[in-house]
mmCIF file of C-alpha atoms and ligand atoms in Angstrom:
data_model
loop_
_atom_site.group_PDB
_atom_site.id
_atom_site.type_symbol
_atom_site.label_atom_id
_atom_site.label_comp_id
_atom_site.label_asym_id
_atom_site.label_seq_id
_atom_site.Cartn_x
_atom_site.Cartn_y
_atom_site.Cartn_z
ATOM 1 C CA GLY E 1 101.414 -81.039 164.484
ATOM 2 C CA LYS E 2 102.483 -83.931 162.299
ATOM 3 C CA LYS E 3 98.974 -84.590 161.002
ATOM 4 C CA ALA E 4 98.433 -81.012 159.900
ATOM 5 C CA GLY E 5 101.807 -81.125 158.155
ATOM 6 C CA ARG E 6 100.695 -83.952 155.934
ATOM 7 C CA ARG E 7 97.393 -82.245 155.200
ATOM 8 C CA GLN E 8 99.012 -78.982 154.111
ATOM 9 C CA VAL E 9 100.109 -80.754 150.948
ATOM 10 C CA VAL E 10 96.466 -81.174 150.008
ATOM 11 C CA ALA E 11 95.952 -77.426 149.872
ATOM 12 C CA PHE E 12 96.994 -77.304 146.243
ATOM 13 C CA ASP E 13 95.004 -79.235 143.678
ATOM 14 C CA PRO E 14 96.883 -82.457 142.850
ATOM 15 C CA ASP E 15 95.234 -82.523 139.430
ATOM 16 C CA MET E 16 97.456 -79.544 138.632
ATOM 17 C CA LEU E 17 100.554 -81.633 139.261
ATOM 18 C CA GLY E 18 102.293 -83.565 136.500
ATOM 19 C CA ASP E 19 101.336 -87.231 136.089
ATOM 20 C CA GLU E 20 104.309 -88.508 138.030
ATOM 21 C CA ARG E 21 103.913 -86.040 140.883
ATOM 22 C CA HIS E 22 100.165 -86.727 141.017
ATOM 23 C CA ARG E 23 100.866 -90.459 141.247
ATOM 24 C CA ARG E 24 103.375 -89.986 144.058
ATOM 25 C CA PHE E 25 100.975 -87.675 145.884
ATOM 26 C CA ILE E 26 98.090 -90.191 145.799
ATOM 27 C CA GLU E 27 100.451 -93.008 146.761
ATOM 28 C CA ARG E 28 101.733 -91.180 149.835
ATOM 29 C CA GLU E 29 98.270 -90.073 150.918
ATOM 30 C CA LEU E 30 96.855 -93.576 150.435
ATOM 31 C CA ARG E 31 99.601 -95.125 152.577
ATOM 32 C CA ALA E 32 98.627 -92.726 155.333
ATOM 33 C CA ALA E 33 94.918 -93.339 154.739
ATOM 34 C CA LEU E 34 95.393 -97.075 155.350
ATOM 35 C CA LEU E 35 96.955 -96.283 158.728
ATOM 36 C CA MET E 36 94.511 -93.533 159.647
ATOM 37 C CA ASP E 37 91.338 -95.461 158.984
ATOM 38 C CA GLU E 38 90.093 -93.239 156.163
ATOM 39 C CA LEU E 39 88.881 -96.150 154.038
ATOM 40 C CA GLU E 40 85.415 -97.605 154.141
ATOM 41 C CA LEU E 41 83.539 -100.394 152.371
ATOM 42 C CA TYR E 42 80.201 -99.837 150.715
ATOM 43 C CA TYR E 43 78.068 -102.861 149.868
ATOM 44 C CA GLN E 44 75.830 -103.265 146.838
ATOM 45 C CA PRO E 45 73.206 -106.040 146.776
ATOM 46 C CA VAL E 46 73.083 -108.684 144.032
ATOM 47 C CA PHE E 47 69.816 -110.520 143.274
ATOM 48 C CA ASP E 48 69.078 -113.878 141.657
ATOM 49 C CA GLY E 49 66.493 -114.598 138.937
ATOM 50 C CA GLN E 50 63.684 -114.741 141.512
ATOM 51 C CA MET E 51 64.851 -111.353 142.841
ATOM 52 C CA ARG E 52 66.086 -112.899 146.059
ATOM 53 C CA LEU E 53 69.099 -111.244 147.685
ATOM 54 C CA ARG E 54 72.006 -113.596 147.013
ATOM 55 C CA SER E 55 75.207 -111.665 147.800
ATOM 56 C CA HIS E 56 76.782 -108.239 148.252
ATOM 57 C CA GLU E 57 79.716 -106.679 146.398
ATOM 58 C CA ALA E 58 82.208 -104.760 148.538
ATOM 59 C CA LEU E 59 83.257 -101.443 146.957
ATOM 60 C CA VAL E 60 86.004 -99.420 148.619
ATOM 61 C CA ARG E 61 85.599 -95.705 149.400
ATOM 62 C CA TRP E 62 88.247 -93.243 150.538
ATOM 63 C CA ARG E 63 87.037 -90.456 152.774
ATOM 64 C CA HIS E 64 89.803 -87.912 152.503
ATOM 65 C CA PRO E 65 89.554 -85.302 155.271
ATOM 66 C CA VAL E 66 90.192 -82.466 152.810
ATOM 67 C CA ARG E 67 89.315 -83.752 149.345
ATOM 68 C CA GLY E 68 86.128 -85.559 150.372
ATOM 69 C CA THR E 69 85.207 -88.979 148.999
ATOM 70 C CA ILE E 70 87.676 -90.194 146.380
ATOM 71 C CA SER E 71 86.472 -92.872 143.942
ATOM 72 C CA PRO E 72 88.399 -96.146 143.615
ATOM 73 C CA ALA E 73 88.741 -95.441 139.886
ATOM 74 C CA GLN E 74 91.106 -92.626 140.928
ATOM 75 C CA PHE E 75 93.336 -94.530 143.339
ATOM 76 C CA VAL E 76 93.170 -98.275 142.573
ATOM 77 C CA PRO E 77 95.176 -97.896 139.315
ATOM 78 C CA ILE E 78 97.877 -95.998 141.230
ATOM 79 C CA ALA E 79 97.901 -98.545 144.057
ATOM 80 C CA GLU E 80 98.389 -101.271 141.428
ATOM 81 C CA GLU E 81 101.796 -99.861 140.556
ATOM 82 C CA SER E 82 103.286 -100.825 143.926
ATOM 83 C CA ASP E 83 102.794 -103.029 146.986
ATOM 84 C CA LEU E 84 100.023 -100.630 147.996
ATOM 85 C CA ILE E 85 97.529 -102.784 146.084
ATOM 86 C CA ASP E 86 98.407 -105.728 148.357
ATOM 87 C CA LYS E 87 97.966 -103.614 151.485
ATOM 88 C CA LEU E 88 94.678 -102.229 150.167
ATOM 89 C CA GLY E 89 93.548 -105.758 149.264
ATOM 90 C CA ASP E 90 94.382 -107.046 152.749
ATOM 91 C CA TRP E 91 92.451 -104.194 154.317
ATOM 92 C CA VAL E 92 89.405 -104.802 152.100
ATOM 93 C CA LEU E 93 89.410 -108.545 152.803
ATOM 94 C CA HIS E 94 89.731 -108.074 156.581
ATOM 95 C CA ARG E 95 86.896 -105.541 156.589
ATOM 96 C CA ALA E 96 84.618 -107.674 154.388
ATOM 97 C CA CYS E 97 85.212 -110.791 156.520
ATOM 98 C CA ALA E 98 84.477 -108.817 159.666
ATOM 99 C CA ASP E 99 81.171 -107.654 158.102
ATOM 100 C CA LEU E 100 80.132 -111.103 156.797
ATOM 101 C CA ASP E 101 77.824 -112.063 159.652
ATOM 102 C CA ARG E 102 76.054 -108.711 159.693
ATOM 103 C CA LEU E 103 75.621 -108.758 155.900
ATOM 104 C CA GLY E 104 73.939 -112.135 156.128
ATOM 105 C CA THR E 105 74.945 -113.120 152.571
ATOM 106 C CA PRO E 106 78.135 -114.157 150.796
ATOM 107 C CA VAL E 107 80.331 -111.187 149.921
ATOM 108 C CA ALA E 108 82.232 -110.452 146.710
ATOM 109 C CA VAL E 109 85.563 -108.629 146.936
ATOM 110 C CA ASN E 110 87.361 -107.037 144.001
ATOM 111 C CA ILE E 111 90.869 -108.340 143.418
ATOM 112 C CA SER E 112 93.248 -106.682 141.007
ATOM 113 C CA ALA E 113 95.055 -108.853 138.481
ATOM 114 C CA ALA E 114 98.202 -107.264 139.964
ATOM 115 C CA GLN E 115 97.540 -109.043 143.275
ATOM 116 C CA LEU E 116 97.241 -112.415 141.531
ATOM 117 C CA ARG E 117 100.850 -112.137 140.347
ATOM 118 C CA ARG E 118 102.142 -112.536 143.893
ATOM 119 C CA GLY E 119 103.236 -116.083 144.598
ATOM 120 C CA ASP E 120 101.835 -116.004 148.140
ATOM 121 C CA PHE E 121 98.484 -114.390 147.296
ATOM 122 C CA ALA E 122 96.222 -117.429 147.834
ATOM 123 C CA ARG E 123 98.000 -118.427 151.031
ATOM 124 C CA ARG E 124 97.691 -114.906 152.498
ATOM 125 C CA PHE E 125 94.040 -114.809 151.466
ATOM 126 C CA ALA E 126 93.417 -118.105 153.289
ATOM 127 C CA ASP E 127 95.275 -116.775 156.352
ATOM 128 C CA VAL E 128 92.933 -113.783 156.589
ATOM 129 C CA LEU E 129 89.861 -116.026 156.317
ATOM 130 C CA ALA E 130 91.231 -118.264 159.062
ATOM 131 C CA GLU E 131 92.012 -115.256 161.275
ATOM 132 C CA CYS E 132 88.455 -113.954 160.877
ATOM 133 C CA GLY E 133 86.844 -117.380 161.120
ATOM 134 C CA ALA E 134 85.181 -116.763 157.736
ATOM 135 C CA ALA E 135 83.989 -119.779 155.724
ATOM 136 C CA ALA E 136 85.489 -119.871 152.224
ATOM 137 C CA ASP E 137 82.122 -120.604 150.591
ATOM 138 C CA ARG E 138 80.924 -117.162 151.784
ATOM 139 C CA LEU E 139 83.577 -115.434 149.639
ATOM 140 C CA ILE E 140 83.509 -114.507 145.973
ATOM 141 C CA VAL E 141 86.559 -113.030 144.318
ATOM 142 C CA GLU E 142 85.971 -110.681 141.358
ATOM 143 C CA ILE E 143 89.082 -110.416 139.229
ATOM 144 C CA THR E 144 89.263 -106.911 137.804
ATOM 145 C CA GLU E 145 91.497 -106.183 134.940
ATOM 146 C CA THR E 146 92.758 -102.627 135.156
ATOM 147 C CA VAL E 147 96.137 -104.209 134.417
ATOM 148 C CA PRO E 148 96.232 -107.092 131.913
ATOM 149 C CA LEU E 149 95.455 -110.437 133.486
ATOM 150 C CA VAL E 150 97.989 -112.989 132.309
ATOM 151 C CA ALA E 151 97.210 -116.706 132.353
ATOM 152 C CA GLY E 152 100.636 -117.379 133.837
ATOM 153 C CA ALA E 153 101.555 -120.214 136.166
ATOM 154 C CA ILE E 154 101.412 -118.059 139.308
ATOM 155 C CA GLU E 155 98.028 -116.556 138.435
ATOM 156 C CA GLN E 156 96.568 -119.972 137.611
ATOM 157 C CA ALA E 157 97.958 -121.536 140.799
ATOM 158 C CA ASN E 158 96.472 -118.735 142.912
ATOM 159 C CA LEU E 159 93.042 -119.059 141.316
ATOM 160 C CA GLU E 160 93.117 -122.845 141.574
ATOM 161 C CA ALA E 161 94.015 -122.651 145.264
ATOM 162 C CA LEU E 162 91.155 -120.213 145.923
ATOM 163 C CA ARG E 163 88.649 -122.404 144.081
ATOM 164 C CA ALA E 164 89.908 -125.591 145.744
ATOM 165 C CA SER E 165 89.144 -124.004 149.128
ATOM 166 C CA GLY E 166 85.539 -123.241 148.092
ATOM 167 C CA ILE E 167 85.894 -119.569 147.111
ATOM 168 C CA LYS E 168 84.005 -118.661 143.932
ATOM 169 C CA VAL E 169 85.906 -116.809 141.214
ATOM 170 C CA ALA E 170 84.282 -114.245 138.911
ATOM 171 C CA ILE E 171 85.740 -112.586 135.841
ATOM 172 C CA ASP E 172 84.783 -108.926 136.251
ATOM 173 C CA ASP E 173 83.914 -106.459 133.471
ATOM 174 C CA PHE E 174 83.698 -109.275 130.938
ATOM 175 C CA GLY E 175 83.907 -107.943 127.399
ATOM 176 C CA ALA E 176 85.568 -104.665 128.353
ATOM 177 C CA GLY E 177 89.033 -105.941 129.208
ATOM 178 C CA HIS E 178 92.176 -106.611 127.284
ATOM 179 C CA ALA E 179 91.531 -110.214 126.274
ATOM 180 C CA SER E 180 88.288 -111.471 127.785
ATOM 181 C CA LEU E 181 87.769 -114.394 125.422
ATOM 182 C CA GLN E 182 91.254 -115.705 126.152
ATOM 183 C CA TYR E 183 90.357 -116.043 129.840
ATOM 184 C CA LEU E 184 87.747 -118.610 128.922
ATOM 185 C CA ARG E 185 90.632 -120.813 127.760
ATOM 186 C CA GLY E 186 93.238 -119.824 130.345
ATOM 187 C CA PHE E 187 91.336 -119.933 133.640
ATOM 188 C CA ALA E 188 88.783 -122.039 135.441
ATOM 189 C CA PHE E 189 86.158 -119.815 137.069
ATOM 190 C CA ASP E 190 82.567 -119.822 138.316
ATOM 191 C CA ILE E 191 80.999 -116.523 137.287
ATOM 192 C CA ILE E 192 81.126 -114.051 134.398
ATOM 193 C CA LYS E 193 80.198 -110.451 135.186
ATOM 194 C CA ILE E 194 79.050 -108.681 132.042
ATOM 195 C CA ASP E 195 80.467 -105.198 131.856
ATOM 196 C CA ARG E 196 78.150 -102.299 132.513
ATOM 197 C CA SER E 197 78.918 -100.777 129.111
ATOM 198 C CA TYR E 198 76.938 -103.594 127.408
ATOM 199 C CA VAL E 199 73.989 -103.114 129.744
ATOM 200 C CA ALA E 200 73.780 -99.330 129.374
ATOM 201 C CA ASN E 201 72.391 -99.241 125.805
ATOM 202 C CA LEU E 202 70.579 -102.526 125.840
ATOM 203 C CA GLY E 203 67.193 -101.009 125.001
ATOM 204 C CA ASP E 204 68.287 -99.337 121.757
ATOM 205 C CA ASN E 205 71.449 -101.100 120.606
ATOM 206 C CA ARG E 206 70.834 -104.400 118.801
ATOM 207 C CA ILE E 207 74.534 -105.276 118.709
ATOM 208 C CA ASP E 208 74.867 -104.962 122.485
ATOM 209 C CA ALA E 209 71.800 -107.179 122.926
ATOM 210 C CA MET E 210 73.382 -109.770 120.614
ATOM 211 C CA ILE E 211 76.678 -109.656 122.515
ATOM 212 C CA VAL E 212 74.935 -110.127 125.860
ATOM 213 C CA ALA E 213 72.950 -113.078 124.498
ATOM 214 C CA ALA E 214 76.141 -114.617 123.075
ATOM 215 C CA ILE E 215 77.978 -114.248 126.400
ATOM 216 C CA CYS E 216 75.049 -115.942 128.158
ATOM 217 C CA ASP E 217 75.153 -118.801 125.615
ATOM 218 C CA ILE E 218 78.869 -119.324 126.204
ATOM 219 C CA ALA E 219 78.308 -119.223 129.968
ATOM 220 C CA ARG E 220 75.574 -121.862 129.710
ATOM 221 C CA SER E 221 77.888 -124.140 127.707
ATOM 222 C CA LEU E 222 80.627 -123.677 130.288
ATOM 223 C CA ASP E 223 78.122 -124.129 133.118
ATOM 224 C CA VAL E 224 79.066 -120.826 134.759
ATOM 225 C CA GLU E 225 76.793 -118.086 136.094
ATOM 226 C CA VAL E 226 76.317 -114.685 134.453
ATOM 227 C CA ILE E 227 75.853 -111.574 136.585
ATOM 228 C CA ALA E 228 74.784 -108.348 134.876
ATOM 229 C CA GLU E 229 76.023 -105.151 136.538
ATOM 230 C CA GLY E 230 74.830 -101.584 136.058
ATOM 231 C CA VAL E 231 71.125 -102.454 135.723
ATOM 232 C CA GLU E 232 69.359 -99.104 135.867
ATOM 233 C CA THR E 233 65.980 -99.664 134.177
ATOM 234 C CA GLU E 234 63.178 -102.233 134.137
ATOM 235 C CA ILE E 235 63.672 -102.525 130.364
ATOM 236 C CA GLN E 236 67.315 -103.525 130.839
ATOM 237 C CA LEU E 237 66.386 -105.998 133.567
ATOM 238 C CA ASP E 238 63.762 -107.620 131.351
ATOM 239 C CA LEU E 239 66.110 -107.918 128.377
ATOM 240 C CA LEU E 240 68.910 -109.329 130.556
ATOM 241 C CA ARG E 241 66.574 -111.927 132.031
ATOM 242 C CA ARG E 242 65.412 -113.006 128.599
ATOM 243 C CA ALA E 243 69.035 -113.173 127.374
ATOM 244 C CA GLY E 244 69.710 -115.696 130.138
ATOM 245 C CA CYS E 245 71.553 -113.762 132.858
ATOM 246 C CA SER E 246 71.269 -115.457 136.230
ATOM 247 C CA ALA E 247 71.884 -112.547 138.614
ATOM 248 C CA PHE E 248 71.478 -108.773 138.604
ATOM 249 C CA GLN E 249 73.056 -105.740 140.215
ATOM 250 C CA GLY E 250 72.533 -102.031 139.679
ATOM 251 C CA TYR E 251 70.990 -98.794 140.850
ATOM 252 C CA LEU E 252 67.502 -100.079 139.890
ATOM 253 C CA LEU E 253 67.820 -102.791 142.537
ATOM 254 C CA GLY E 254 70.057 -101.145 145.135
ATOM 255 C CA ARG E 255 72.879 -98.628 145.358
ATOM 256 C CA PRO E 256 76.134 -99.274 147.184
ATOM 257 C CA SER E 257 75.832 -98.089 150.792
ATOM 258 C CA PRO E 258 77.699 -98.437 154.082
ATOM 259 C CA LEU E 259 76.743 -101.373 156.272
ATOM 260 C CA ALA E 260 75.432 -99.039 158.987
ATOM 261 C CA ALA E 261 73.009 -97.367 156.562
ATOM 262 C CA ARG E 262 71.801 -100.754 155.308
ATOM 263 C CA GLN E 263 71.033 -101.911 158.843
ATOM 264 C CA VAL E 264 69.035 -98.750 159.552
ATOM 265 C CA ALA E 265 67.140 -99.238 156.282
ATOM 266 C CA ASN E 266 66.435 -102.890 157.103
ATOM 267 C CA ALA E 267 65.271 -102.072 160.609
ATOM 268 C CA ALA E 268 62.948 -99.287 159.414
HETATM 269 P P1 LIG G 301 83.354 -102.641 139.296
HETATM 270 O O1 LIG G 301 83.942 -103.796 140.030
HETATM 271 O O2 LIG G 301 82.926 -102.876 137.910
HETATM 272 O O3 LIG G 301 82.166 -102.122 140.224
HETATM 273 C C1 LIG G 301 80.954 -101.593 139.724
HETATM 274 C C2 LIG G 301 80.972 -100.081 139.726
HETATM 275 O O4 LIG G 301 79.751 -99.596 139.150
HETATM 276 C C3 LIG G 301 81.023 -99.474 141.119
HETATM 277 O O5 LIG G 301 81.719 -98.232 141.009
HETATM 278 C C4 LIG G 301 79.545 -99.251 141.439
HETATM 279 O O6 LIG G 301 79.349 -98.247 142.421
HETATM 280 C C5 LIG G 301 79.042 -98.812 140.086
HETATM 281 N N1 LIG G 301 77.625 -99.119 139.878
HETATM 282 C C6 LIG G 301 76.867 -100.076 140.465
HETATM 283 N N2 LIG G 301 75.610 -100.095 139.958
HETATM 284 C C7 LIG G 301 75.574 -99.122 139.008
HETATM 285 C C8 LIG G 301 74.537 -98.654 138.108
HETATM 286 O O7 LIG G 301 73.403 -99.129 138.073
HETATM 287 N N3 LIG G 301 74.888 -97.632 137.259
HETATM 288 C C9 LIG G 301 76.129 -97.066 137.256
HETATM 289 N N4 LIG G 301 76.366 -96.068 136.403
HETATM 290 N N5 LIG G 301 77.126 -97.499 138.085
HETATM 291 C C10 LIG G 301 76.841 -98.512 138.946
HETATM 292 P P2 LIG G 301 82.821 -97.820 142.078
HETATM 293 O O8 LIG G 301 82.354 -98.239 143.454
HETATM 294 O O9 LIG G 301 83.171 -96.402 141.841
HETATM 295 O O10 LIG G 301 84.054 -98.742 141.716
HETATM 296 C C11 LIG G 301 84.742 -98.572 140.510
HETATM 297 C C12 LIG G 301 85.718 -99.693 140.278
HETATM 298 O O11 LIG G 301 86.779 -99.648 141.234
HETATM 299 C C13 LIG G 301 85.099 -101.077 140.444
HETATM 300 O O12 LIG G 301 84.403 -101.414 139.267
HETATM 301 C C14 LIG G 301 86.341 -101.922 140.684
HETATM 302 O O13 LIG G 301 86.970 -102.252 139.478
HETATM 303 C C15 LIG G 301 87.225 -100.957 141.452
HETATM 304 N N6 LIG G 301 87.134 -101.268 142.895
HETATM 305 C C16 LIG G 301 86.188 -100.940 143.787
HETATM 306 N N7 LIG G 301 86.468 -101.431 145.009
HETATM 307 C C17 LIG G 301 87.635 -102.102 144.882
HETATM 308 C C18 LIG G 301 88.468 -102.851 145.787
HETATM 309 O O14 LIG G 301 88.165 -103.023 146.990
HETATM 310 N N8 LIG G 301 89.625 -103.395 145.262
HETATM 311 C C19 LIG G 301 89.966 -103.257 143.951
HETATM 312 N N9 LIG G 301 91.105 -103.819 143.523
HETATM 313 N N10 LIG G 301 89.203 -102.576 143.082
HETATM 314 C C20 LIG G 301 88.061 -101.997 143.538
HETATM 315 CA CA1 LIG G 302 83.451 -105.828 140.590
HETATM 316 CA CA1 LIG G 303 86.140 -103.091 137.174
HETATM 317 CA CA1 LIG G 304 82.358 -102.863 135.759
#
């Protein structure tokens, strides 16, 4: 049948293909995956300074029938090269809004800087919220910077429109991107997410500890929140608290998991 025909392509390892053929392969498979319901959202809890659950981050997963679970790091950068990133973003937002009530907390969705370049991004985002009956103050948008985020007029207008409606805006992977410090000047936002790479060696790297403390100082001056991601040890958590981070996320506190698994865990 038709379905099997598409899947036959998977029989050879796409990593063996050249870059361009690999890209086209993922792109075609992802277009089909969006139609065939192969994507899923996992949710990772985020805690405040009193270790109260404050929100969840939505992280997309692709369950390929042949290749198994494919990580977003493998397909998001390819999606960003075409309109696929907009389709993926729409799917993620619909799914997250539909899950809002069952999650019981605000939800953070990852938005690629590529999506922010579209003139109608904020309007389409608002349309989805209206369709789902989701309140804007339950949404956080994490701007990820796999492609350079430009403080252009369209990007700024989109972010301003989101914030004006009550959506919180976070700068993701702060410190790891192309021009993090420039964003402090170019954009108004609510949250800084410190990149995991600064958290990883916090116990034994004095420079990383100094950088984290400096980011927290800047955030305090700007009156924005700081979320630390990738918290894996009690030592890291303690150091991040003392540096002045206001919220925490990582395997120590909770792994990303499907909503269904979370409900079972909560009920148990
Ligand atoms: P991110 O936004 O920085 O998300 C955090 C990543 O770190 C996630 O990887 C998460 O599973 C992982 N993580 C969480 N806690 C820990 C920890 O304690 N230790 C370690 N080692 N890792 C931890 P994941 O889910 O593979 O996502 C990778 C990236 O893909 C994300 O990085 C984000 O940039 C992108 N992404 C994920 N979902 C979406 C989406 O729906 N849309 C877009 N545009 N990008 C997405
Ligand atoms: Ca994120
Ligand atoms: Ca990221
Ligand atoms: Ca990160």
